[in-house]
Coordinates of C-alpha atoms in Angstrom, one line a residue:
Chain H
X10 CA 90.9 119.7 -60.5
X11 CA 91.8 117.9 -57.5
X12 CA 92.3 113.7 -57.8
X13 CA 92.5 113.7 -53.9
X14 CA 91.3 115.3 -50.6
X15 CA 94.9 115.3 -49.6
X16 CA 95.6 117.8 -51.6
X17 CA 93.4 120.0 -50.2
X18 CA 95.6 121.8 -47.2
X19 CA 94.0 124.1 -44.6
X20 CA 96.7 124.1 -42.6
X21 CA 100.4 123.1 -42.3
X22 CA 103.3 123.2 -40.4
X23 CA 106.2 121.4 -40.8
X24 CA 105.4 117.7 -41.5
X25 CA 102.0 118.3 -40.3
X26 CA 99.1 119.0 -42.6
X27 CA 95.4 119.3 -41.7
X28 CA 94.4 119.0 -44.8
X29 CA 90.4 118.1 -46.7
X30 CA 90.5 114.1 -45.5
X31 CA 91.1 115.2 -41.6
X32 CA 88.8 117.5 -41.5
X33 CA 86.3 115.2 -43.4
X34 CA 86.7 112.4 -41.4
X35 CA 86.7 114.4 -38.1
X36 CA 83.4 115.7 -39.5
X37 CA 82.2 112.6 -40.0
X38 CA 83.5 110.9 -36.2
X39 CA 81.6 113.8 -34.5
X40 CA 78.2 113.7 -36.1
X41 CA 78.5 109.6 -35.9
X42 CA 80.0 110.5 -31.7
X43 CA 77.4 112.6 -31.3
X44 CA 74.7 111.4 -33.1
X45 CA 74.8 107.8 -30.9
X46 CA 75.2 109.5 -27.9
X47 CA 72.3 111.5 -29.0
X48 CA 70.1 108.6 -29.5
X49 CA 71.3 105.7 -27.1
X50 CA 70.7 108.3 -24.3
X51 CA 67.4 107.5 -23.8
X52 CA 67.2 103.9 -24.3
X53 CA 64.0 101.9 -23.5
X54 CA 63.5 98.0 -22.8
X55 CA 59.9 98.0 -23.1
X56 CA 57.8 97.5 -26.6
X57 CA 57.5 101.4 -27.0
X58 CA 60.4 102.2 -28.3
X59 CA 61.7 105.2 -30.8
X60 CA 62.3 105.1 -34.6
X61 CA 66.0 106.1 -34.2
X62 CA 66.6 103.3 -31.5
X63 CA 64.7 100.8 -33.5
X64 CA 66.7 101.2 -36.6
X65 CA 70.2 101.3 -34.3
X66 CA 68.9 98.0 -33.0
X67 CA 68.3 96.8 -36.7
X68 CA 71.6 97.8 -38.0
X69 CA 73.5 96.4 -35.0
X70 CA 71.3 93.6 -35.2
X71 CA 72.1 92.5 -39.3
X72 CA 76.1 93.4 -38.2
X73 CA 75.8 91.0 -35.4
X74 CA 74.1 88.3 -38.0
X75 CA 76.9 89.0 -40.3
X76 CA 79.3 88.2 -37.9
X77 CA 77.6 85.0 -36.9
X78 CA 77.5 83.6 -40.4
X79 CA 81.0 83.8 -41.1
X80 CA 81.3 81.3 -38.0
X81 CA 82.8 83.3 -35.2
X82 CA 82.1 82.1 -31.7
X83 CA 81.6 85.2 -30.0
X84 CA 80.0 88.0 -32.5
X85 CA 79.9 90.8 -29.8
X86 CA 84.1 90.5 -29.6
X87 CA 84.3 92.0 -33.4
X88 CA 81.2 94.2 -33.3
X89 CA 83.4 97.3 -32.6
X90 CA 86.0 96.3 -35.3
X91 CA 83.8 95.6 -37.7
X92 CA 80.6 97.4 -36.9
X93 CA 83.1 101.1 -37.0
X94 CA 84.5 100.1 -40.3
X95 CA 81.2 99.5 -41.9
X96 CA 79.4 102.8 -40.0
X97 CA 82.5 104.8 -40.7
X98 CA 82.6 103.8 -44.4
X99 CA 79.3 104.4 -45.4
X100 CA 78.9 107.7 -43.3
X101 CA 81.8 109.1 -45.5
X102 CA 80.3 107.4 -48.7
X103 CA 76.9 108.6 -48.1
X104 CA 77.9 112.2 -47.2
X105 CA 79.6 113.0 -50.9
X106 CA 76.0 113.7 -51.7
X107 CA 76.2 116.9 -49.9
X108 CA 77.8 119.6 -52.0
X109 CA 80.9 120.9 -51.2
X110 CA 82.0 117.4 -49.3
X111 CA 84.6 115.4 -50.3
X112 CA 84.5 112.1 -49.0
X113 CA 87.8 110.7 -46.9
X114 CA 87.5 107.6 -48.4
X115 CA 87.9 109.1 -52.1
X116 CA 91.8 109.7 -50.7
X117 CA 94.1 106.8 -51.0
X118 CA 95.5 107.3 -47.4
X119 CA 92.0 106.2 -45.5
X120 CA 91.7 103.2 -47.2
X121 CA 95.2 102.4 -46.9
X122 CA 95.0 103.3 -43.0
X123 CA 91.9 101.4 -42.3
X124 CA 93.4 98.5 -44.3
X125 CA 96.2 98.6 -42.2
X126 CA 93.7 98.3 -39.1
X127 CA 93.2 95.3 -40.6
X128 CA 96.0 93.6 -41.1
X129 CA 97.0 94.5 -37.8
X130 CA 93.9 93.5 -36.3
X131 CA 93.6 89.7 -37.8
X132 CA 96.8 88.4 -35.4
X133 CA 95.7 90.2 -32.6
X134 CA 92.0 88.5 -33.0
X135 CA 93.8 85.2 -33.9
X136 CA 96.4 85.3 -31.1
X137 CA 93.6 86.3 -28.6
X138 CA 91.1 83.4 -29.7
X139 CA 94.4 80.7 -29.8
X140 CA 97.2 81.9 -28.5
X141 CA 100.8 83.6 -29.8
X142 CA 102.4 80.6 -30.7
X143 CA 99.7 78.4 -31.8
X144 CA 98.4 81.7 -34.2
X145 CA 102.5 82.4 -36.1
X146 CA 102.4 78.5 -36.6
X147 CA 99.6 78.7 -39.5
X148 CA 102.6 80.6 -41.4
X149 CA 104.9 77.7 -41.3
X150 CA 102.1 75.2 -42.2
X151 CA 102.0 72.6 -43.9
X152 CA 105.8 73.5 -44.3
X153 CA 108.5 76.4 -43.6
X154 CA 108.7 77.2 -47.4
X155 CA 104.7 78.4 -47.7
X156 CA 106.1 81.3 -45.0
X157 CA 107.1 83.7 -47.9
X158 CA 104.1 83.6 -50.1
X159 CA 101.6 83.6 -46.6
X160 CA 103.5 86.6 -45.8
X161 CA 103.0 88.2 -49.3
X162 CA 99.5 86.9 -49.6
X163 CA 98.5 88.9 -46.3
X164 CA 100.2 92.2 -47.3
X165 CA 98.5 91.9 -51.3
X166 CA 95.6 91.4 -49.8
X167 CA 95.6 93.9 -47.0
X168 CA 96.8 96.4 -49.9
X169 CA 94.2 95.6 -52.2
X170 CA 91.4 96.1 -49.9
X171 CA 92.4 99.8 -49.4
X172 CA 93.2 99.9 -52.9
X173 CA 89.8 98.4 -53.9
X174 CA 87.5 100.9 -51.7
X175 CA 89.8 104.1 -52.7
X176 CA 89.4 103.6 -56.4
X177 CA 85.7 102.5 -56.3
X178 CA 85.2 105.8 -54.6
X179 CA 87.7 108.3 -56.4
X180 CA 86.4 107.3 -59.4
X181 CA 82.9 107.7 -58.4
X182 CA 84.0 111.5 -57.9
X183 CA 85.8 111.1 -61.1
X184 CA 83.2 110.3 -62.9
X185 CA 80.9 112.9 -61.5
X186 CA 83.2 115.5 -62.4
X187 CA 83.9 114.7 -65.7
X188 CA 80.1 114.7 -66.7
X189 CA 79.9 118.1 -65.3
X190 CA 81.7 119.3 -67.8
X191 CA 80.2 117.3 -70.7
X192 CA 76.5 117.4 -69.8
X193 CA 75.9 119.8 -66.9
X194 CA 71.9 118.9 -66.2
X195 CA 70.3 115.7 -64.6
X196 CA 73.2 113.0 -65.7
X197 CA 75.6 113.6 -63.0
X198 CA 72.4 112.9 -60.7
X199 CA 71.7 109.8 -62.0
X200 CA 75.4 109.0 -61.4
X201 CA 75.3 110.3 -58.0
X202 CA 72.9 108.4 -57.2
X203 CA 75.0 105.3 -58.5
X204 CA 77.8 106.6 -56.3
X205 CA 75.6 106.1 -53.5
X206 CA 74.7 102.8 -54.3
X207 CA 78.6 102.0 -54.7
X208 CA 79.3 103.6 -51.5
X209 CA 76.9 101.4 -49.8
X210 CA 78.3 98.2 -51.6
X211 CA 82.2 98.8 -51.1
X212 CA 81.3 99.6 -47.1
X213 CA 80.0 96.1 -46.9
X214 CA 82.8 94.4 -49.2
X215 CA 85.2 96.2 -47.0
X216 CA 84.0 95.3 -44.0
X217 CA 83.0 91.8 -45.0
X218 CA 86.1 90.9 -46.6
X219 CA 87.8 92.5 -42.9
X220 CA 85.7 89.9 -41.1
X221 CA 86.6 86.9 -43.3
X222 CA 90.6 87.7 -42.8
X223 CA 89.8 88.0 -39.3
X224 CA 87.5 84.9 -39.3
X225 CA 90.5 82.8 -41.0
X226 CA 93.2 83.9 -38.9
X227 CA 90.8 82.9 -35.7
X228 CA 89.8 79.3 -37.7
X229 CA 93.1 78.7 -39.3
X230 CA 94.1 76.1 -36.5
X231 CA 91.0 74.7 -36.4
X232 CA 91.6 73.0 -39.5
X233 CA 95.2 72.3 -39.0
X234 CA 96.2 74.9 -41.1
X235 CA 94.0 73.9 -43.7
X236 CA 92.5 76.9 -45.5
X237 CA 89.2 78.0 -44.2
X238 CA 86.6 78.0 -46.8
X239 CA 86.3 81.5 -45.9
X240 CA 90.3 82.3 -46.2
X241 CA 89.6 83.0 -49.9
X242 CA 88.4 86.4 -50.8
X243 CA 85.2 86.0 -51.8
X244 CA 84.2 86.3 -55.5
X245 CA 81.2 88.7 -55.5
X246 CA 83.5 91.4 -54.3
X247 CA 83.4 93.5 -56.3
Chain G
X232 CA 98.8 108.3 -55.8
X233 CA 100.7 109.4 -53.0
X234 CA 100.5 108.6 -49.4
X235 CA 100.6 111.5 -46.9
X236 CA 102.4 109.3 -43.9
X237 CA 101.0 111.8 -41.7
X238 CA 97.4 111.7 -42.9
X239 CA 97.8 108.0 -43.3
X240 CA 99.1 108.0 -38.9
X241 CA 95.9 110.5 -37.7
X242 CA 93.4 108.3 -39.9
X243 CA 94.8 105.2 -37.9
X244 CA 94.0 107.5 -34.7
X245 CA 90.9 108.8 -36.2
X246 CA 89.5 105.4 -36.8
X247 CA 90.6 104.1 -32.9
X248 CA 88.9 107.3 -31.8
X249 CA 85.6 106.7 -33.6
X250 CA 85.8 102.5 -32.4
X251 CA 86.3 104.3 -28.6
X252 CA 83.5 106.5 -29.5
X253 CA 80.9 103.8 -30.6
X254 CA 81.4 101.3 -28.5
X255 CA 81.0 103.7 -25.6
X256 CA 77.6 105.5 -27.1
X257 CA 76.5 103.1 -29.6
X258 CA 77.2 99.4 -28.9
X259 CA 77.3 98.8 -25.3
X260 CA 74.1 100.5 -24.2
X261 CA 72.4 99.4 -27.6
X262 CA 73.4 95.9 -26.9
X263 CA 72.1 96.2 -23.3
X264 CA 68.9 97.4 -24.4
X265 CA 68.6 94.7 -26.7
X266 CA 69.9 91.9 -24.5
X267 CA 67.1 92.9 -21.3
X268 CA 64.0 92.8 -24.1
X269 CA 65.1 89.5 -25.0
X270 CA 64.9 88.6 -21.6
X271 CA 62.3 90.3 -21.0
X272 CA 60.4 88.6 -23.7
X273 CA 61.3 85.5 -22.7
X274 CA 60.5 85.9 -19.4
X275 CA 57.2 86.9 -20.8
X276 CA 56.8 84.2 -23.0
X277 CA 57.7 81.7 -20.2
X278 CA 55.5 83.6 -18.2
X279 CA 52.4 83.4 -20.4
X280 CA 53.5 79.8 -21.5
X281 CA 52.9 78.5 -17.5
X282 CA 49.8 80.6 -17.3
X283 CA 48.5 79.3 -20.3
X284 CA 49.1 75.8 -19.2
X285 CA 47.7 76.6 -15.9
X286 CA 44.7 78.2 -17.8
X287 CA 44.3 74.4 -19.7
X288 CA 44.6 72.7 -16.3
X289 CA 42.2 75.3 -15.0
X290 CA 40.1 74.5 -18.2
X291 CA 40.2 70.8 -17.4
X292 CA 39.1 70.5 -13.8
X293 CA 36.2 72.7 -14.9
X294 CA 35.3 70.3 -17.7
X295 CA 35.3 67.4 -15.2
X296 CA 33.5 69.4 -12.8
X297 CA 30.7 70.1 -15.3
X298 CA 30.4 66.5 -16.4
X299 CA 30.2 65.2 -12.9
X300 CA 27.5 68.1 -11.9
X301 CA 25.4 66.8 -14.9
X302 CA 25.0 63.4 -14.1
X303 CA 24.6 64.4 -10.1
X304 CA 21.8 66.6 -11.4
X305 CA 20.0 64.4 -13.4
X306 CA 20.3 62.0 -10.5
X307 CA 19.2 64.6 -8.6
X308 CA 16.6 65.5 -10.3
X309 CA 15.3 61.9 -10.4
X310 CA 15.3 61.8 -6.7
X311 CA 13.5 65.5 -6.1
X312 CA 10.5 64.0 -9.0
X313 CA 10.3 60.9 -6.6
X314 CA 10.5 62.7 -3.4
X315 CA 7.3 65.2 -5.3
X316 CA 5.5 62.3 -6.3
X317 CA 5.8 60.3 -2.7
X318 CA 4.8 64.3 -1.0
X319 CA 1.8 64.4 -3.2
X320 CA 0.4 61.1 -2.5
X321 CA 1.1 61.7 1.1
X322 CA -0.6 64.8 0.8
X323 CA -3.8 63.3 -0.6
X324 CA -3.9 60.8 1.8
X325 CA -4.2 63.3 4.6
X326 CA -6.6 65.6 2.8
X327 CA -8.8 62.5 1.9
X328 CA -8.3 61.2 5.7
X329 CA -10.2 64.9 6.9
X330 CA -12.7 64.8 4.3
X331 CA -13.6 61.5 5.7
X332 CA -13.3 62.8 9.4
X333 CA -15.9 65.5 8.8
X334 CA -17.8 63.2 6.8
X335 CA -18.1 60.9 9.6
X336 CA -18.6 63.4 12.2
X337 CA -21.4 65.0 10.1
X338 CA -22.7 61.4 9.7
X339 CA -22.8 61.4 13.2
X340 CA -24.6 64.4 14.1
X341 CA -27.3 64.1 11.8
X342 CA -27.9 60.0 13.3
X343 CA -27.7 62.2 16.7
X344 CA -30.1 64.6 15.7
X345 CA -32.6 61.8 14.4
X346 CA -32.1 59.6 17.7
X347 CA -32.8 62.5 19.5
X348 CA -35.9 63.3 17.1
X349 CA -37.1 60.2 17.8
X350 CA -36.4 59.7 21.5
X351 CA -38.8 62.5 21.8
X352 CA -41.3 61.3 19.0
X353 CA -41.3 57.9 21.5
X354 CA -41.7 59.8 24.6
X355 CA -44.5 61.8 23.6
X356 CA -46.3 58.6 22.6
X357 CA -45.7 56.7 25.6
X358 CA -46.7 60.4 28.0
X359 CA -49.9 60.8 25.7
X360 CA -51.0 57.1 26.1
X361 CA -50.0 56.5 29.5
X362 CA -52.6 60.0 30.2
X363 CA -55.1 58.5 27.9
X364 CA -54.8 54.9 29.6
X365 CA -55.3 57.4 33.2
X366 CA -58.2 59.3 32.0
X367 CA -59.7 55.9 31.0
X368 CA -59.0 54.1 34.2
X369 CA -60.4 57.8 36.0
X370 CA -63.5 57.3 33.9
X371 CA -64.0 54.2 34.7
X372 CA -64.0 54.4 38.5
X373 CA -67.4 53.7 41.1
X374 CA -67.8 52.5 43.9
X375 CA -67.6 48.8 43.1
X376 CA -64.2 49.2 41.5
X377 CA -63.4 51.1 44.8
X378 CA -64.7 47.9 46.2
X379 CA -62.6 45.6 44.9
X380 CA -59.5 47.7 44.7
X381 CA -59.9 48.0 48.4
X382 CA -60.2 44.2 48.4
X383 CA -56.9 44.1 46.6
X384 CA -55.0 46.7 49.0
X385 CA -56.4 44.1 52.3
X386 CA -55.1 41.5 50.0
X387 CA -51.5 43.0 49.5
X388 CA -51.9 44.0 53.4
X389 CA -52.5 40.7 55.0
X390 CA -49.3 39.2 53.3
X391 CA -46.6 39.5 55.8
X392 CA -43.8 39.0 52.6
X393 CA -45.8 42.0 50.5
X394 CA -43.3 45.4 50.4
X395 CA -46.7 47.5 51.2
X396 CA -47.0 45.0 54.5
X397 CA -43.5 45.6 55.3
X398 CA -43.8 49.9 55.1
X399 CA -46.4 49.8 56.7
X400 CA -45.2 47.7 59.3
X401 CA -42.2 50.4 59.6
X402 CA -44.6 53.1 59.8
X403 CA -46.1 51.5 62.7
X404 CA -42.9 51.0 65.1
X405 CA -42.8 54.4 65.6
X406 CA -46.5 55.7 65.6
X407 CA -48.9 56.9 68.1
X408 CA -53.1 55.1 67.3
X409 CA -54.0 58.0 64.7
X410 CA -54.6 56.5 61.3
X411 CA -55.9 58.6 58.0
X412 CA -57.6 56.7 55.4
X413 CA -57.5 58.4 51.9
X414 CA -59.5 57.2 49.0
X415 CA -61.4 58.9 46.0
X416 CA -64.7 57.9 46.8
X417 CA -66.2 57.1 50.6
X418 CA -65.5 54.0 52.0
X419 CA -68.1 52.2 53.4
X420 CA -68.4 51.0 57.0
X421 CA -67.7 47.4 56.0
X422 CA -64.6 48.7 54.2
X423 CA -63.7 50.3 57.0
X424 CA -64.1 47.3 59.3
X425 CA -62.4 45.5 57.0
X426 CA -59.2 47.9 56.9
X427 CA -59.0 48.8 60.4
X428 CA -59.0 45.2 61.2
X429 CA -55.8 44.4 59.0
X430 CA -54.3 47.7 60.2
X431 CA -54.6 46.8 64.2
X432 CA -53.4 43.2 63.3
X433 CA -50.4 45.0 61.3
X434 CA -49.8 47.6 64.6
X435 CA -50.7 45.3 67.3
X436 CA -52.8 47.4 69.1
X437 CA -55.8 49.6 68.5
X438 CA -56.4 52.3 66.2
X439 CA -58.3 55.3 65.9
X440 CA -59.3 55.3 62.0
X441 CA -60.5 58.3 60.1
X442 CA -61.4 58.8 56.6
X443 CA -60.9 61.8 53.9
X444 CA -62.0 61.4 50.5
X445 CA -59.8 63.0 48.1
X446 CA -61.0 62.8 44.4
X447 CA -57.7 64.0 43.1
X448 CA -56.1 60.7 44.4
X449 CA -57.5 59.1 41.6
X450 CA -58.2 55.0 41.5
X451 CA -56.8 53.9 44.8
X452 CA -56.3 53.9 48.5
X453 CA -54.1 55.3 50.7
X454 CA -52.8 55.2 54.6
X455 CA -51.2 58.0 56.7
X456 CA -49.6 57.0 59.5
X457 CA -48.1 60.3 61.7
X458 CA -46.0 61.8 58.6
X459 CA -45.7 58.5 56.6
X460 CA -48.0 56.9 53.7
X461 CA -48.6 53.9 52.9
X462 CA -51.1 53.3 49.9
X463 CA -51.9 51.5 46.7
X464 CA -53.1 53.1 43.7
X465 CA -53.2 52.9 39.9
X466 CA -50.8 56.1 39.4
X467 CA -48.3 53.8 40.9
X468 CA -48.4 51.2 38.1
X469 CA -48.8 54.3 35.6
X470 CA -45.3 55.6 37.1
X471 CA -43.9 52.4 37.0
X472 CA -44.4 51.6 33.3
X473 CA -43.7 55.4 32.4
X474 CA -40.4 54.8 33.8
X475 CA -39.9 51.4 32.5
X476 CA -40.7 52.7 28.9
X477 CA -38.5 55.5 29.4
X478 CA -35.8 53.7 30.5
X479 CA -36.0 50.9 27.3
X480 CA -35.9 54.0 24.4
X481 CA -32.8 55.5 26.4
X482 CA -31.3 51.6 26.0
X483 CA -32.1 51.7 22.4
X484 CA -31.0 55.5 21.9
X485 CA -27.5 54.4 23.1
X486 CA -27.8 51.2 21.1
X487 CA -28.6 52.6 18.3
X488 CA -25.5 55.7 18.2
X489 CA -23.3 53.4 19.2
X490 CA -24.0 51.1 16.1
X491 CA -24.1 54.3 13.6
X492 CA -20.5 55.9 14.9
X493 CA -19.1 52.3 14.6
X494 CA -20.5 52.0 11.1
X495 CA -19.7 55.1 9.7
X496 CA -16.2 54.4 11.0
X497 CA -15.5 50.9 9.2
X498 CA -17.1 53.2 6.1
X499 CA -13.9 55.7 6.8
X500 CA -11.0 53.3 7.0
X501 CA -12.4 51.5 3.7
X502 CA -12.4 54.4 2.1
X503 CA -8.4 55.3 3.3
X504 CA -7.1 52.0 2.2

């Protein structure tokens, strides 16, 4: 039994290795690609508008909002960030359903990857909204000595928030697996269905708890180094 | 748990490739789309905002309108009722006006109709008893009263101031000496002594005198001189009052209308007022 999609190897040569998570998640970037462009083609502006469109508008729509509570001036700078880690998350989540599919995410190395996203992407967000110097001053504040345990705090954090989606989602398939071969019939539905549900949950943590770093390394100055009340991770994640 | 480095570098270029992806198909033109309703909407909204508030003012004026046509109607209407009223009486005044028109010209034709009824009711009595009074005065007549009538004619002839004198003086100027006595009954030779002495005093010379007796002449006695006459008799006097009779009911015909028309008139404009 396989513990990760990695493992799974189509293809190699030399270092490289196309292996179950590639092809899952190039599965997954095509039929999101191609589904938007499928939809958004024909866009309308007047009140007749289609089910797909309207339910594009409503998801972009609550992302926005999500963005806006967290106190961000301008939502419509993070909605690509933000908006393709959520979309791209739960696609992959949501697709395990389907037999035979094994979701990227259920791989250590996604997680890890989109983490690091992340962690790159909060100084670039902060040193775009106030600048280079005024952004690496928040790591000598309120003195030089904090610089250590800021730098440690950022890559824990960055390395549990991979961590936390990878083994919400390998244990789903775990789990799933292990039933099968205790009860065969209608439980590992029920937990399937609970894997969905998870999916759905760690998308948002993942992507929520991306906005807040990104939100605190924007606001950080703000506060003269302070700590944003949304620096802390929150506690409902899960 | 083990990181495949390589795996871990194409996910990093995976998940760039799928931000490129979305915002090109998914974000941008749903954002767009999103962004002109709102606009639209709002342009709608403003839109219907100033129409409705145009709609209120609209709503307004008519209100005032409608209060102010009220009370001008009711004025109106006040004024058309007097107007009616003032028409009417008018209208009655002229109707009553003609009634009384025809009234009085009625009036007057019926007092026309009775004058003239009565004109002739007086004529006839006056032509039946001026005829009776004739007949009598015919019926009366001999020679004595033939006597004395010619006494009377001398009488009338021997006064130079008389007007039977002064015709017959007229008649004389330019006469030859034939003279024609005319009488009902014969004169006598003293009568005609007697006349042919008066008429040579009246012509200054001497006459040749004779007599016709004429018994439609009636009481009386008359002279011919060439184409002239000259005579006295009772049918004269007859005439005379005929006339004069005659002449006194057309006065009182005339009196009398004009006394009715002016009554009935007076009766008219009493009856207006």
């Amino acid at each position: 039994m396989e513990i990760s999609p990695d493992q799974i190897v189509y293809w190699e040569w030399r270092f490289v290795t196309v292996n179950a998570t590639l092809v899952y998640s190039w599965v997954v970037i095509v039929l999101l690609g191609a589904g938007a462009w499928f939809i958004t083609r024909n866009l309308t502006v007047g009140p007749d508008i289609s089910r797909w469109q309207n339910g594009l508008e409503v998801l972009v729509g609550q992302i926005l909002t999500q963005i806006e509570t967290t106190g961000l001036r301008h939502p419509k700078r993070y909605l690509p960030f933000i908006g393709t880690l959520f979309i791209f998350i739960v696609t992959c989540n949501i697709l395990a359903v389907v037999p035979g599919y094994v979701a990227p995410t259920a791989s250590v190395t996604t997680p890890i990857a989109l983490a690091m996203c992340v962690f790159v992407a909060v100084p670039v967000y902060g040193i775009m909204n106030r600048g280079l110097k005024a952004y690496f001053k928040r790591y000598i504040r309120p003195t030089p000595l904090m610089l250590p345990f800021t730098i440690i705090g950022e890559i824990s954090r960055t390395v549990a928030l991979g961590i936390r989606l990878f083994g919400n989602m390998m244990s789903g398939n775990l789990i799933v697996a292990i039933l099968l071969s205790l009860a065969p019939l209608l439980f590992p539905v029920a937990m399937q269905a609970f894997g969905l549900l998870i999916g759905v949950i760690q998308a948002y943590v993942f992507a929520v708890l991306a906005l807040v770093y990104i939100a605190s390394g924007a606001r950080a100055h703000q506060n003269n180094g302070e700590p944003a009340p949304g620096d802390a991770e929150p506690s409902s994640a899960v | 748990m083990q990181i495949d480095w390589f795996t871990f570098g194409a996910q990093i270029v995976n998940f760039l490739i799928l931000i490129g992806l979305l915002k090109r198909f998914l974000y941008g033109p749903i954002l767009d789309a999103m962004d002109r309703r709102q606009a639209s909407i709002r342009d709608r909204i403003a839109e219907a905002e100033s129409k409705q508030e145009e709609a209120e003012q609209e709503a307004e004026k008519y209100r005032s309108l409608q209060s102010a046509f009220e009370a001008h109607r009711a004025e109106r209407m006040q004024a058309v009722e007097e107007d009616a009223e003032a028409r009417r009486h008018e209208l009655l005044a002229r109707a009553r006006e003609d009634v009384e028109y025809l009234e009085a010209q009625w009036r007057e034709a019926i007092e026309r109709d009775r004058a003239d009824f009565l004109h002739t009711v007086s004529e006839r009595a006056v032509t039946e008893t001026i005829q009776l009074t004739r007949r009598v005065l015919d019926d009366l007549a001999d020679v004595d009263l033939e006597d004395q009538l010619v006494t009377v004619f001398l009488g009338h002839l021997q006064n130079p101031e008389d007007a039977l004198a002064k015709k017959l003086i007229d008649a004389f100027e330019d006469a030859d000496a034939e003279v024609t006595i005319r009488s009902a009954y014969e004169l006598s030779d003293d009568q005609r002594e007697r006349l042919l002495e008066v008429l040579e005093k009246r012509a200054g010379h001497s006459l040749t005198l004779s007599t016709v007796t004429d018994r439609e002449l009636g009481l009386g006695v008359e002279v011919q001189v060439a184409n002239r006459t000259v005579g006295w008799t009772i049918d004269q006097y007859i005439e005379q009052l005929l006339d004069e009779m005659l002449r006194q009911l057309e006065a009182d015909l005339d009196q009398r209308l004009t006394a009715d028309v002016s009554a009935t008139g007076s009766m008219a404009s009493v009856r207006h007022r």
